[in-house]
Amino acid sequence: MTTPVLEARDVTMRFGGLTAVRSVDFTVNAGEIVGLIGPNGAGKTTFFNCLTGLYVPTEGTVSYKGTVLPPKPHLVTQAGIARTFQNIRLFSNMTVLENVLVGRHTRTKEGLWSALLRGPGFKKAERASEERAMELLEFIGLAPKRDHLARNLPYGEQRKLEIARALASEPGLLLLDEPTAGMNPQETRATEELVFAIRDKGIAVLLIEHDMRFVFNLSDRVAVLVQGEKLVEGTSEVVQADERVIAAYLGEPFEGDPGEAEAAEVEAAEAAAEAPSTTSSTKGEAK
Ligand SMILES: Nc1ncnc2c1ncn2[C@@H]1O[C@H](COP(=O)(O)OP(=O)(O)O)[C@@H](O)[C@H]1O
Ligand SMILES: [Mg+2]
């Protein structure tokens, strides 16, 4: 249960004078769902990019199942780590099925171009690949839309398709960067079930999320990144109760009784939160 799948040791990422990630140690164990949270600009996506070979960390190493990963995205995928992106990256003019097939290219001998051009080598592997892709589409709930163009899918289904494509590389670890961004509450709940189902298939999951309810419901452990540093790590209960985390999200805690200015600020914030429409308040209570 505590076999490490992913181990990041002392990972630092600098862009010129800016240190986006600072000396982060981080582990994901087999069978775990781990959440990575933190305010905007905390370095979460940069850290993901260091884990997946998109960036070469300025310092530190990333290992997968005990082997240090080369900082090259396709080699990281081949090793067994798959990811989705904060901004959806699909081949919009390809069908749903084709998008998943592209995700399989690291697991077939034929390679990406052969898959895209459907050369003779590809045709041999095609049937097995298609069967596996359809299994994944069944799993994710998009099988009936196999022939739809990706760009014609509603937003929530595009996010699902990205997950199916990531799963097509048969990963041992799946990284999700804000999987529920832009989703309605129903889609978010469905995604929660999906993440549990992925974990139950034996795939460890690391997710970046803004939706706190989502991340605390799902995660066995949560790590909090603030200004590039890991501030706190622990179970959902521990992290939720940590004053430093509350301060990082809400600003410094009040010392003693809130003064008039602070009370007015809170009232104004509450009024602003209620203002947009009645749907936002029903949304908040829906769950
Ligand atoms: N390629 C880059 N070049 C320069 N600065 C970057 C780059 N990527 C991210 N940053 C900076 O690193 C910091 C962390 O960004 P990011 O990792 O996107 O945060 P998060 O995902 O937590 O919102 C930000 O200040 C951002 O502007
Ligand atoms: Mg981000």
PDB file of C-alpha atoms and ligand atoms in Angstrom:
ATOM      1  CA  MET A   1       0.000   0.000   0.000  1.00  0.00           C
ATOM      2  CA  THR A   2       2.911   2.356   0.611  1.00  0.00           C
ATOM      3  CA  THR A   3       4.895   1.449  -2.497  1.00  0.00           C
ATOM      4  CA  PRO A   4       5.919   4.783  -4.004  1.00  0.00           C
ATOM      5  CA  VAL A   5       4.862   5.233  -7.603  1.00  0.00           C
ATOM      6  CA  LEU A   6       6.083   8.782  -8.019  1.00  0.00           C
ATOM      7  CA  GLU A   7       8.883  10.389  -6.069  1.00  0.00           C
ATOM      8  CA  ALA A   8       9.936  13.984  -6.630  1.00  0.00           C
ATOM      9  CA  ARG A   9      13.051  14.929  -4.697  1.00  0.00           C
ATOM     10  CA  ASP A  10      14.004  18.532  -4.060  1.00  0.00           C
ATOM     11  CA  VAL A  11      12.442  19.786  -7.298  1.00  0.00           C
ATOM     12  CA  THR A  12      13.109  23.441  -8.069  1.00  0.00           C
ATOM     13  CA  MET A  13      12.036  25.294 -11.213  1.00  0.00           C
ATOM     14  CA  ARG A  14      13.285  28.803 -11.932  1.00  0.00           C
ATOM     15  CA  PHE A  15      12.286  31.063 -14.783  1.00  0.00           C
ATOM     16  CA  GLY A  16      14.961  33.748 -14.836  1.00  0.00           C
ATOM     17  CA  GLY A  17      14.676  35.429 -11.468  1.00  0.00           C
ATOM     18  CA  LEU A  18      11.341  33.803 -10.607  1.00  0.00           C
ATOM     19  CA  THR A  19      11.362  30.604  -8.582  1.00  0.00           C
ATOM     20  CA  ALA A  20       8.041  28.983  -9.502  1.00  0.00           C
ATOM     21  CA  VAL A  21       8.736  25.727  -7.613  1.00  0.00           C
ATOM     22  CA  ARG A  22      11.109  25.597  -4.666  1.00  0.00           C
ATOM     23  CA  SER A  23      12.702  22.413  -3.241  1.00  0.00           C
ATOM     24  CA  VAL A  24       9.562  20.313  -3.361  1.00  0.00           C
ATOM     25  CA  ASP A  25       9.646  16.719  -2.089  1.00  0.00           C
ATOM     26  CA  PHE A  26       6.589  14.836  -3.094  1.00  0.00           C
ATOM     27  CA  THR A  27       5.429  11.224  -3.206  1.00  0.00           C
ATOM     28  CA  VAL A  28       2.430   9.427  -4.638  1.00  0.00           C
ATOM     29  CA  ASN A  29       1.985   5.838  -3.478  1.00  0.00           C
ATOM     30  CA  ALA A  30       0.345   2.966  -5.309  1.00  0.00           C
ATOM     31  CA  GLY A  31      -3.426   3.023  -4.923  1.00  0.00           C
ATOM     32  CA  GLU A  32      -3.537   6.653  -3.798  1.00  0.00           C
ATOM     33  CA  ILE A  33      -5.498   9.675  -4.931  1.00  0.00           C
ATOM     34  CA  VAL A  34      -3.461  12.735  -4.019  1.00  0.00           C
ATOM     35  CA  GLY A  35      -4.647  16.319  -4.330  1.00  0.00           C
ATOM     36  CA  LEU A  36      -2.427  19.294  -5.081  1.00  0.00           C
ATOM     37  CA  ILE A  37      -3.962  22.610  -4.169  1.00  0.00           C
ATOM     38  CA  GLY A  38      -2.817  26.175  -3.749  1.00  0.00           C
ATOM     39  CA  PRO A  39      -3.705  29.701  -4.774  1.00  0.00           C
ATOM     40  CA  ASN A  40      -3.411  30.826  -8.394  1.00  0.00           C
ATOM     41  CA  GLY A  41       0.195  31.161  -9.468  1.00  0.00           C
ATOM     42  CA  ALA A  42       1.419  28.876  -6.660  1.00  0.00           C
ATOM     43  CA  GLY A  43       3.358  26.732  -9.133  1.00  0.00           C
ATOM     44  CA  LYS A  44       1.030  23.738  -9.426  1.00  0.00           C
ATOM     45  CA  THR A  45       1.029  23.494 -13.219  1.00  0.00           C
ATOM     46  CA  THR A  46       4.758  24.205 -13.331  1.00  0.00           C
ATOM     47  CA  PHE A  47       5.295  21.318 -10.909  1.00  0.00           C
ATOM     48  CA  PHE A  48       3.174  19.037 -13.134  1.00  0.00           C
ATOM     49  CA  ASN A  49       5.274  20.116 -16.092  1.00  0.00           C
ATOM     50  CA  CYS A  50       8.420  19.151 -14.166  1.00  0.00           C
ATOM     51  CA  LEU A  51       6.930  15.745 -13.362  1.00  0.00           C
ATOM     52  CA  THR A  52       5.970  15.045 -16.959  1.00  0.00           C
ATOM     53  CA  GLY A  53       9.152  16.124 -18.700  1.00  0.00           C
ATOM     54  CA  LEU A  54       7.674  19.239 -20.284  1.00  0.00           C
ATOM     55  CA  TYR A  55      10.093  21.276 -18.193  1.00  0.00           C
ATOM     56  CA  VAL A  56      13.555  20.206 -17.116  1.00  0.00           C
ATOM     57  CA  PRO A  57      13.670  21.105 -13.431  1.00  0.00           C
ATOM     58  CA  THR A  58      16.461  23.503 -12.508  1.00  0.00           C
ATOM     59  CA  GLU A  59      17.241  21.165  -9.616  1.00  0.00           C
ATOM     60  CA  GLY A  60      15.988  17.845  -8.334  1.00  0.00           C
ATOM     61  CA  THR A  61      14.878  14.510  -9.712  1.00  0.00           C
ATOM     62  CA  VAL A  62      11.626  12.773 -10.488  1.00  0.00           C
ATOM     63  CA  SER A  63      11.375   8.990 -10.255  1.00  0.00           C
ATOM     64  CA  TYR A  64       8.657   6.646 -11.376  1.00  0.00           C
ATOM     65  CA  LYS A  65       8.574   3.230  -9.709  1.00  0.00           C
ATOM     66  CA  GLY A  66      12.143   3.668  -8.557  1.00  0.00           C
ATOM     67  CA  THR A  67      13.665   4.814 -11.843  1.00  0.00           C
ATOM     68  CA  VAL A  68      14.676   8.419 -12.480  1.00  0.00           C
ATOM     69  CA  LEU A  69      12.668   9.775 -15.400  1.00  0.00           C
ATOM     70  CA  PRO A  70      14.329  11.355 -18.387  1.00  0.00           C
ATOM     71  CA  PRO A  71      12.890  14.854 -18.879  1.00  0.00           C
ATOM     72  CA  LYS A  72      11.200  14.086 -22.200  1.00  0.00           C
ATOM     73  CA  PRO A  73       7.396  13.972 -22.348  1.00  0.00           C
ATOM     74  CA  HIS A  74       7.117  10.929 -24.621  1.00  0.00           C
ATOM     75  CA  LEU A  75       9.569   8.954 -22.472  1.00  0.00           C
ATOM     76  CA  VAL A  76       7.628   9.898 -19.354  1.00  0.00           C
ATOM     77  CA  THR A  77       4.414   8.712 -21.004  1.00  0.00           C
ATOM     78  CA  GLN A  78       6.125   5.526 -22.084  1.00  0.00           C
ATOM     79  CA  ALA A  79       7.349   4.949 -18.532  1.00  0.00           C
ATOM     80  CA  GLY A  80       3.734   5.043 -17.319  1.00  0.00           C
ATOM     81  CA  ILE A  81       2.663   8.579 -16.447  1.00  0.00           C
ATOM     82  CA  ALA A  82      -0.241  10.132 -18.355  1.00  0.00           C
ATOM     83  CA  ARG A  83      -1.728  13.586 -17.937  1.00  0.00           C
ATOM     84  CA  THR A  84      -4.463  15.941 -18.959  1.00  0.00           C
ATOM     85  CA  PHE A  85      -4.001  19.674 -19.374  1.00  0.00           C
ATOM     86  CA  GLN A  86      -5.506  22.688 -17.658  1.00  0.00           C
ATOM     87  CA  ASN A  87      -6.506  23.890 -21.117  1.00  0.00           C
ATOM     88  CA  ILE A  88      -8.030  21.052 -23.103  1.00  0.00           C
ATOM     89  CA  ARG A  89      -5.735  19.710 -25.793  1.00  0.00           C
ATOM     90  CA  LEU A  90      -7.624  17.483 -28.194  1.00  0.00           C
ATOM     91  CA  PHE A  91      -7.389  17.002 -31.936  1.00  0.00           C
ATOM     92  CA  SER A  92     -10.589  18.913 -32.571  1.00  0.00           C
ATOM     93  CA  ASN A  93     -11.086  17.742 -36.162  1.00  0.00           C
ATOM     94  CA  MET A  94     -10.610  14.090 -35.291  1.00  0.00           C
ATOM     95  CA  THR A  95     -13.334  11.828 -34.028  1.00  0.00           C
ATOM     96  CA  VAL A  96     -13.684  10.758 -30.432  1.00  0.00           C
ATOM     97  CA  LEU A  97     -12.326   7.296 -31.264  1.00  0.00           C
ATOM     98  CA  GLU A  98      -9.378   8.702 -33.229  1.00  0.00           C
ATOM     99  CA  ASN A  99      -8.395  10.886 -30.304  1.00  0.00           C
ATOM    100  CA  VAL A 100      -8.212   7.846 -28.054  1.00  0.00           C
ATOM    101  CA  LEU A 101      -6.265   5.899 -30.695  1.00  0.00           C
ATOM    102  CA  VAL A 102      -3.699   8.678 -30.835  1.00  0.00           C
ATOM    103  CA  GLY A 103      -3.343   8.282 -27.066  1.00  0.00           C
ATOM    104  CA  ARG A 104      -2.404   4.640 -27.642  1.00  0.00           C
ATOM    105  CA  HIS A 105       0.551   5.323 -29.901  1.00  0.00           C
ATOM    106  CA  THR A 106       3.109   4.998 -27.084  1.00  0.00           C
ATOM    107  CA  ARG A 107       1.802   1.501 -26.445  1.00  0.00           C
ATOM    108  CA  THR A 108       1.822   0.258 -30.023  1.00  0.00           C
ATOM    109  CA  LYS A 109       4.975  -0.466 -31.977  1.00  0.00           C
ATOM    110  CA  GLU A 110       3.812   1.542 -34.951  1.00  0.00           C
ATOM    111  CA  GLY A 111       4.118   5.040 -33.580  1.00  0.00           C
ATOM    112  CA  LEU A 112       2.180   8.231 -34.032  1.00  0.00           C
ATOM    113  CA  TRP A 113       2.613   8.869 -37.762  1.00  0.00           C
ATOM    114  CA  SER A 114       1.762   5.358 -38.715  1.00  0.00           C
ATOM    115  CA  ALA A 115      -1.345   5.649 -36.536  1.00  0.00           C
ATOM    116  CA  LEU A 116      -2.331   8.922 -38.152  1.00  0.00           C
ATOM    117  CA  LEU A 117      -1.588   7.796 -41.696  1.00  0.00           C
ATOM    118  CA  ARG A 118      -2.905   4.298 -41.163  1.00  0.00           C
ATOM    119  CA  GLY A 119       0.082   2.614 -42.807  1.00  0.00           C
ATOM    120  CA  PRO A 120       0.335  -1.172 -43.266  1.00  0.00           C
ATOM    121  CA  GLY A 121       1.987  -1.761 -39.880  1.00  0.00           C
ATOM    122  CA  PHE A 122      -0.773   0.113 -38.186  1.00  0.00           C
ATOM    123  CA  LYS A 123      -3.544  -1.922 -39.805  1.00  0.00           C
ATOM    124  CA  LYS A 124      -2.271  -5.097 -38.136  1.00  0.00           C
ATOM    125  CA  ALA A 125      -2.411  -3.566 -34.696  1.00  0.00           C
ATOM    126  CA  GLU A 126      -5.527  -1.603 -35.547  1.00  0.00           C
ATOM    127  CA  ARG A 127      -8.174  -4.030 -34.440  1.00  0.00           C
ATOM    128  CA  ALA A 128      -6.670  -4.703 -31.014  1.00  0.00           C
ATOM    129  CA  SER A 129      -6.095  -1.003 -30.519  1.00  0.00           C
ATOM    130  CA  GLU A 130      -9.620  -0.135 -31.512  1.00  0.00           C
ATOM    131  CA  GLU A 131     -11.021  -2.726 -29.143  1.00  0.00           C
ATOM    132  CA  ARG A 132      -9.046  -1.264 -26.272  1.00  0.00           C
ATOM    133  CA  ALA A 133     -10.031   2.289 -27.254  1.00  0.00           C
ATOM    134  CA  MET A 134     -13.697   1.290 -27.322  1.00  0.00           C
ATOM    135  CA  GLU A 135     -13.329  -0.316 -23.887  1.00  0.00           C
ATOM    136  CA  LEU A 136     -12.031   2.990 -22.594  1.00  0.00           C
ATOM    137  CA  LEU A 137     -14.850   4.913 -24.259  1.00  0.00           C
ATOM    138  CA  GLU A 138     -17.335   2.551 -22.632  1.00  0.00           C
ATOM    139  CA  PHE A 139     -15.621   3.096 -19.307  1.00  0.00           C
ATOM    140  CA  ILE A 140     -15.743   6.855 -19.652  1.00  0.00           C
ATOM    141  CA  GLY A 141     -19.282   6.896 -21.073  1.00  0.00           C
ATOM    142  CA  LEU A 142     -18.515   8.194 -24.550  1.00  0.00           C
ATOM    143  CA  ALA A 143     -18.882   5.015 -26.607  1.00  0.00           C
ATOM    144  CA  PRO A 144     -22.086   6.187 -28.323  1.00  0.00           C
ATOM    145  CA  LYS A 145     -20.207   9.242 -29.586  1.00  0.00           C
ATOM    146  CA  ARG A 146     -17.219   7.398 -31.033  1.00  0.00           C
ATOM    147  CA  ASP A 147     -17.685   8.955 -34.476  1.00  0.00           C
ATOM    148  CA  HIS A 148     -18.427  12.503 -33.361  1.00  0.00           C
ATOM    149  CA  LEU A 149     -15.794  15.141 -33.986  1.00  0.00           C
ATOM    150  CA  ALA A 150     -14.092  16.125 -30.738  1.00  0.00           C
ATOM    151  CA  ARG A 151     -14.879  19.781 -31.319  1.00  0.00           C
ATOM    152  CA  ASN A 152     -18.612  19.058 -31.420  1.00  0.00           C
ATOM    153  CA  LEU A 153     -18.667  17.568 -27.923  1.00  0.00           C
ATOM    154  CA  PRO A 154     -19.957  19.648 -25.048  1.00  0.00           C
ATOM    155  CA  TYR A 155     -17.206  20.961 -22.820  1.00  0.00           C
ATOM    156  CA  GLY A 156     -17.624  18.404 -20.025  1.00  0.00           C
ATOM    157  CA  GLU A 157     -17.387  15.534 -22.513  1.00  0.00           C
ATOM    158  CA  GLN A 158     -14.240  17.007 -24.042  1.00  0.00           C
ATOM    159  CA  ARG A 159     -12.672  16.857 -20.583  1.00  0.00           C
ATOM    160  CA  LYS A 160     -13.771  13.208 -20.271  1.00  0.00           C
ATOM    161  CA  LEU A 161     -12.337  12.429 -23.680  1.00  0.00           C
ATOM    162  CA  GLU A 162      -9.012  13.884 -22.604  1.00  0.00           C
ATOM    163  CA  ILE A 163      -9.032  11.498 -19.670  1.00  0.00           C
ATOM    164  CA  ALA A 164      -9.854   8.560 -21.966  1.00  0.00           C
ATOM    165  CA  ARG A 165      -6.997   9.554 -24.239  1.00  0.00           C
ATOM    166  CA  ALA A 166      -4.634   9.728 -21.261  1.00  0.00           C
ATOM    167  CA  LEU A 167      -5.783   6.279 -20.099  1.00  0.00           C
ATOM    168  CA  ALA A 168      -5.101   4.906 -23.565  1.00  0.00           C
ATOM    169  CA  SER A 169      -1.373   5.029 -22.856  1.00  0.00           C
ATOM    170  CA  GLU A 170      -2.051   2.457 -20.075  1.00  0.00           C
ATOM    171  CA  PRO A 171      -0.540   4.562 -17.287  1.00  0.00           C
ATOM    172  CA  GLY A 172       0.250   3.548 -13.732  1.00  0.00           C
ATOM    173  CA  LEU A 173      -0.171   7.168 -12.670  1.00  0.00           C
ATOM    174  CA  LEU A 174      -2.607   9.730 -14.028  1.00  0.00           C
ATOM    175  CA  LEU A 175      -2.086  13.455 -13.511  1.00  0.00           C
ATOM    176  CA  LEU A 176      -5.161  15.650 -13.874  1.00  0.00           C
ATOM    177  CA  ASP A 177      -4.750  19.437 -14.088  1.00  0.00           C
ATOM    178  CA  GLU A 178      -8.021  21.016 -12.967  1.00  0.00           C
ATOM    179  CA  PRO A 179     -10.285  18.264 -14.346  1.00  0.00           C
ATOM    180  CA  THR A 180     -13.508  19.975 -13.265  1.00  0.00           C
ATOM    181  CA  ALA A 181     -12.677  23.462 -14.553  1.00  0.00           C
ATOM    182  CA  GLY A 182     -15.765  24.803 -16.314  1.00  0.00           C
ATOM    183  CA  MET A 183     -17.948  21.853 -15.308  1.00  0.00           C
ATOM    184  CA  ASN A 184     -21.418  22.142 -13.824  1.00  0.00           C
ATOM    185  CA  PRO A 185     -22.125  20.443 -10.458  1.00  0.00           C
ATOM    186  CA  GLN A 186     -23.541  17.285 -12.107  1.00  0.00           C
ATOM    187  CA  GLU A 187     -20.475  16.903 -14.319  1.00  0.00           C
ATOM    188  CA  THR A 188     -18.217  17.501 -11.337  1.00  0.00           C
ATOM    189  CA  ARG A 189     -19.931  14.761  -9.375  1.00  0.00           C
ATOM    190  CA  ALA A 190     -19.659  12.370 -12.332  1.00  0.00           C
ATOM    191  CA  THR A 191     -15.956  13.185 -12.563  1.00  0.00           C
ATOM    192  CA  GLU A 192     -15.571  12.366  -8.889  1.00  0.00           C
ATOM    193  CA  GLU A 193     -17.026   8.898  -9.537  1.00  0.00           C
ATOM    194  CA  LEU A 194     -14.781   8.537 -12.551  1.00  0.00           C
ATOM    195  CA  VAL A 195     -11.631   9.326 -10.566  1.00  0.00           C
ATOM    196  CA  PHE A 196     -12.585   6.741  -7.931  1.00  0.00           C
ATOM    197  CA  ALA A 197     -13.199   4.211 -10.705  1.00  0.00           C
ATOM    198  CA  ILE A 198      -9.789   4.952 -12.228  1.00  0.00           C
ATOM    199  CA  ARG A 199      -8.138   4.454  -8.852  1.00  0.00           C
ATOM    200  CA  ASP A 200     -10.033   1.187  -8.459  1.00  0.00           C
ATOM    201  CA  LYS A 201      -8.426   0.005 -11.705  1.00  0.00           C
ATOM    202  CA  GLY A 202      -5.074   0.260  -9.938  1.00  0.00           C
ATOM    203  CA  ILE A 203      -4.025   3.607 -11.368  1.00  0.00           C
ATOM    204  CA  ALA A 204      -2.694   6.157  -8.873  1.00  0.00           C
ATOM    205  CA  VAL A 205      -4.086   9.663  -9.393  1.00  0.00           C
ATOM    206  CA  LEU A 206      -2.572  13.073  -8.722  1.00  0.00           C
ATOM    207  CA  LEU A 207      -4.921  15.980  -9.276  1.00  0.00           C
ATOM    208  CA  ILE A 208      -4.693  19.737  -9.218  1.00  0.00           C
ATOM    209  CA  GLU A 209      -8.042  21.228  -8.291  1.00  0.00           C
ATOM    210  CA  HIS A 210      -9.705  24.480  -7.382  1.00  0.00           C
ATOM    211  CA  ASP A 211     -12.960  22.882  -6.305  1.00  0.00           C
ATOM    212  CA  MET A 212     -12.173  22.229  -2.648  1.00  0.00           C
ATOM    213  CA  ARG A 213     -15.133  19.971  -2.008  1.00  0.00           C
ATOM    214  CA  PHE A 214     -14.099  17.822  -4.954  1.00  0.00           C
ATOM    215  CA  VAL A 215     -10.469  17.555  -3.896  1.00  0.00           C
ATOM    216  CA  PHE A 216     -11.144  16.921  -0.205  1.00  0.00           C
ATOM    217  CA  ASN A 217     -13.792  14.289  -0.997  1.00  0.00           C
ATOM    218  CA  LEU A 218     -11.509  12.397  -3.320  1.00  0.00           C
ATOM    219  CA  SER A 219      -8.037  12.623  -1.921  1.00  0.00           C
ATOM    220  CA  ASP A 220      -6.325  10.244   0.461  1.00  0.00           C
ATOM    221  CA  ARG A 221      -3.746  12.983   0.909  1.00  0.00           C
ATOM    222  CA  VAL A 222      -3.595  16.644  -0.016  1.00  0.00           C
ATOM    223  CA  ALA A 223      -0.492  18.784  -0.487  1.00  0.00           C
ATOM    224  CA  VAL A 224      -0.670  22.561  -0.437  1.00  0.00           C
ATOM    225  CA  LEU A 225       1.664  24.589  -2.602  1.00  0.00           C
ATOM    226  CA  VAL A 226       2.083  28.271  -1.784  1.00  0.00           C
ATOM    227  CA  GLN A 227       4.533  30.464  -3.684  1.00  0.00           C
ATOM    228  CA  GLY A 228       6.276  27.409  -5.034  1.00  0.00           C
ATOM    229  CA  GLU A 229       6.784  25.733  -1.681  1.00  0.00           C
ATOM    230  CA  LYS A 230       4.993  22.814  -0.120  1.00  0.00           C
ATOM    231  CA  LEU A 231       3.349  24.398   2.895  1.00  0.00           C
ATOM    232  CA  VAL A 232       1.364  21.497   4.331  1.00  0.00           C
ATOM    233  CA  GLU A 233       0.661  17.895   3.449  1.00  0.00           C
ATOM    234  CA  GLY A 234      -1.738  15.456   5.064  1.00  0.00           C
ATOM    235  CA  THR A 235      -5.193  13.962   5.051  1.00  0.00           C
ATOM    236  CA  SER A 236      -8.115  16.142   3.996  1.00  0.00           C
ATOM    237  CA  GLU A 237      -9.069  16.656   7.647  1.00  0.00           C
ATOM    238  CA  VAL A 238      -5.588  17.762   8.654  1.00  0.00           C
ATOM    239  CA  VAL A 239      -5.156  20.120   5.716  1.00  0.00           C
ATOM    240  CA  GLN A 240      -8.622  21.649   6.037  1.00  0.00           C
ATOM    241  CA  ALA A 241      -7.985  22.446   9.685  1.00  0.00           C
ATOM    242  CA  ASP A 242      -4.523  23.933   9.164  1.00  0.00           C
ATOM    243  CA  GLU A 243      -4.468  27.644   9.913  1.00  0.00           C
ATOM    244  CA  ARG A 244      -1.623  28.263   7.484  1.00  0.00           C
ATOM    245  CA  VAL A 245      -3.732  26.851   4.662  1.00  0.00           C
ATOM    246  CA  ILE A 246      -6.701  28.969   5.624  1.00  0.00           C
ATOM    247  CA  ALA A 247      -4.420  32.001   5.758  1.00  0.00           C
ATOM    248  CA  ALA A 248      -2.889  31.206   2.373  1.00  0.00           C
ATOM    249  CA  TYR A 249      -6.329  31.199   0.781  1.00  0.00           C
ATOM    250  CA  LEU A 250      -8.048  33.914   2.758  1.00  0.00           C
ATOM    251  CA  GLY A 251      -5.169  36.174   3.763  1.00  0.00           C
ATOM    252  CA  GLU A 252      -3.834  36.531   7.271  1.00  0.00           C
ATOM    253  CA  PRO A 253      -6.236  35.394  10.017  1.00  0.00           C
ATOM    254  CA  PHE A 254      -7.773  38.138  12.122  1.00  0.00           C
ATOM    255  CA  GLU A 255      -5.949  38.891  15.334  1.00  0.00           C
ATOM    256  CA  GLY A 256      -8.565  38.935  18.077  1.00  0.00           C
ATOM    257  CA  ASP A 257     -11.900  40.499  17.180  1.00  0.00           C
ATOM    258  CA  PRO A 258     -12.290  41.743  13.645  1.00  0.00           C
ATOM    259  CA  GLY A 259     -12.257  45.518  13.501  1.00  0.00           C
ATOM    260  CA  GLU A 260     -14.961  47.547  11.784  1.00  0.00           C
ATOM    261  CA  ALA A 261     -13.007  47.795   8.547  1.00  0.00           C
ATOM    262  CA  GLU A 262     -12.536  44.035   8.408  1.00  0.00           C
ATOM    263  CA  ALA A 263     -16.173  43.353   9.225  1.00  0.00           C
ATOM    264  CA  ALA A 264     -17.216  45.717   6.423  1.00  0.00           C
ATOM    265  CA  GLU A 265     -14.828  43.931   4.064  1.00  0.00           C
ATOM    266  CA  VAL A 266     -16.351  40.548   4.896  1.00  0.00           C
ATOM    267  CA  GLU A 267     -19.885  41.907   4.437  1.00  0.00           C
ATOM    268  CA  ALA A 268     -18.944  43.406   1.082  1.00  0.00           C
ATOM    269  CA  ALA A 269     -17.400  40.118  -0.021  1.00  0.00           C
ATOM    270  CA  GLU A 270     -20.481  38.184   1.038  1.00  0.00           C
ATOM    271  CA  ALA A 271     -22.757  40.627  -0.765  1.00  0.00           C
ATOM    272  CA  ALA A 272     -20.621  40.339  -3.894  1.00  0.00           C
ATOM    273  CA  ALA A 273     -20.738  36.557  -3.687  1.00  0.00           C
ATOM    274  CA  GLU A 274     -24.518  36.570  -3.494  1.00  0.00           C
ATOM    275  CA  ALA A 275     -25.001  39.255  -6.093  1.00  0.00           C
ATOM    276  CA  PRO A 276     -24.398  37.548  -9.484  1.00  0.00           C
ATOM    277  CA  SER A 277     -27.610  35.529  -9.704  1.00  0.00           C
ATOM    278  CA  THR A 278     -29.938  33.267  -7.749  1.00  0.00           C
ATOM    279  CA  THR A 279     -28.473  30.208  -9.509  1.00  0.00           C
ATOM    280  CA  SER A 280     -25.116  30.663  -7.774  1.00  0.00           C
ATOM    281  CA  SER A 281     -26.729  30.314  -4.360  1.00  0.00           C
ATOM    282  CA  THR A 282     -28.705  27.205  -5.366  1.00  0.00           C
ATOM    283  CA  LYS A 283     -25.517  25.756  -6.842  1.00  0.00           C
ATOM    284  CA  GLY A 284     -23.801  26.217  -3.528  1.00  0.00           C
ATOM    285  CA  GLU A 285     -26.500  24.324  -1.703  1.00  0.00           C
ATOM    286  CA  ALA A 286     -27.070  21.660  -4.340  1.00  0.00           C
ATOM    287  CA  LYS A 287     -24.491  19.295  -2.979  1.00  0.00           C
TER     288      LYS A 287
HETATM  289  N1  LIG B   1       7.010  29.102 -18.906  1.00  0.00           N
HETATM  290  C1  LIG B   1       7.039  30.043 -17.951  1.00  0.00           C
HETATM  291  N2  LIG B   1       7.895  31.083 -18.018  1.00  0.00           N
HETATM  292  C2  LIG B   1       7.943  32.026 -17.041  1.00  0.00           C
HETATM  293  N3  LIG B   1       7.174  31.997 -15.952  1.00  0.00           N
HETATM  294  C3  LIG B   1       6.288  30.986 -15.822  1.00  0.00           C
HETATM  295  C4  LIG B   1       6.173  29.956 -16.805  1.00  0.00           C
HETATM  296  N4  LIG B   1       5.229  29.076 -16.410  1.00  0.00           N
HETATM  297  C5  LIG B   1       4.756  29.535 -15.241  1.00  0.00           C
HETATM  298  N5  LIG B   1       5.399  30.673 -14.884  1.00  0.00           N
HETATM  299  C6  LIG B   1       5.182  31.435 -13.643  1.00  0.00           C
HETATM  300  O1  LIG B   1       5.320  30.538 -12.556  1.00  0.00           O
HETATM  301  C7  LIG B   1       4.394  30.836 -11.536  1.00  0.00           C
HETATM  302  C8  LIG B   1       3.526  29.638 -11.238  1.00  0.00           C
HETATM  303  O2  LIG B   1       2.622  29.428 -12.305  1.00  0.00           O
HETATM  304  P1  LIG B   1       1.708  28.127 -12.446  1.00  0.00           P
HETATM  305  O3  LIG B   1       2.573  26.946 -12.265  1.00  0.00           O
HETATM  306  O4  LIG B   1       0.959  28.225 -13.722  1.00  0.00           O
HETATM  307  O5  LIG B   1       0.751  28.305 -11.194  1.00  0.00           O
HETATM  308  P2  LIG B   1      -0.618  27.531 -10.826  1.00  0.00           P
HETATM  309  O6  LIG B   1      -0.794  26.394 -11.785  1.00  0.00           O
HETATM  310  O7  LIG B   1      -0.434  27.109  -9.417  1.00  0.00           O
HETATM  311  O8  LIG B   1      -1.707  28.550 -10.950  1.00  0.00           O
HETATM  312  C9  LIG B   1       3.601  32.038 -12.008  1.00  0.00           C
HETATM  313  O9  LIG B   1       4.182  33.201 -11.478  1.00  0.00           O
HETATM  314  C10 LIG B   1       3.780  31.982 -13.515  1.00  0.00           C
HETATM  315  O10 LIG B   1       3.665  33.262 -14.079  1.00  0.00           O
HETATM  316 MG    MG B   2      -2.305  25.905 -13.168  1.00  0.00          MG
END
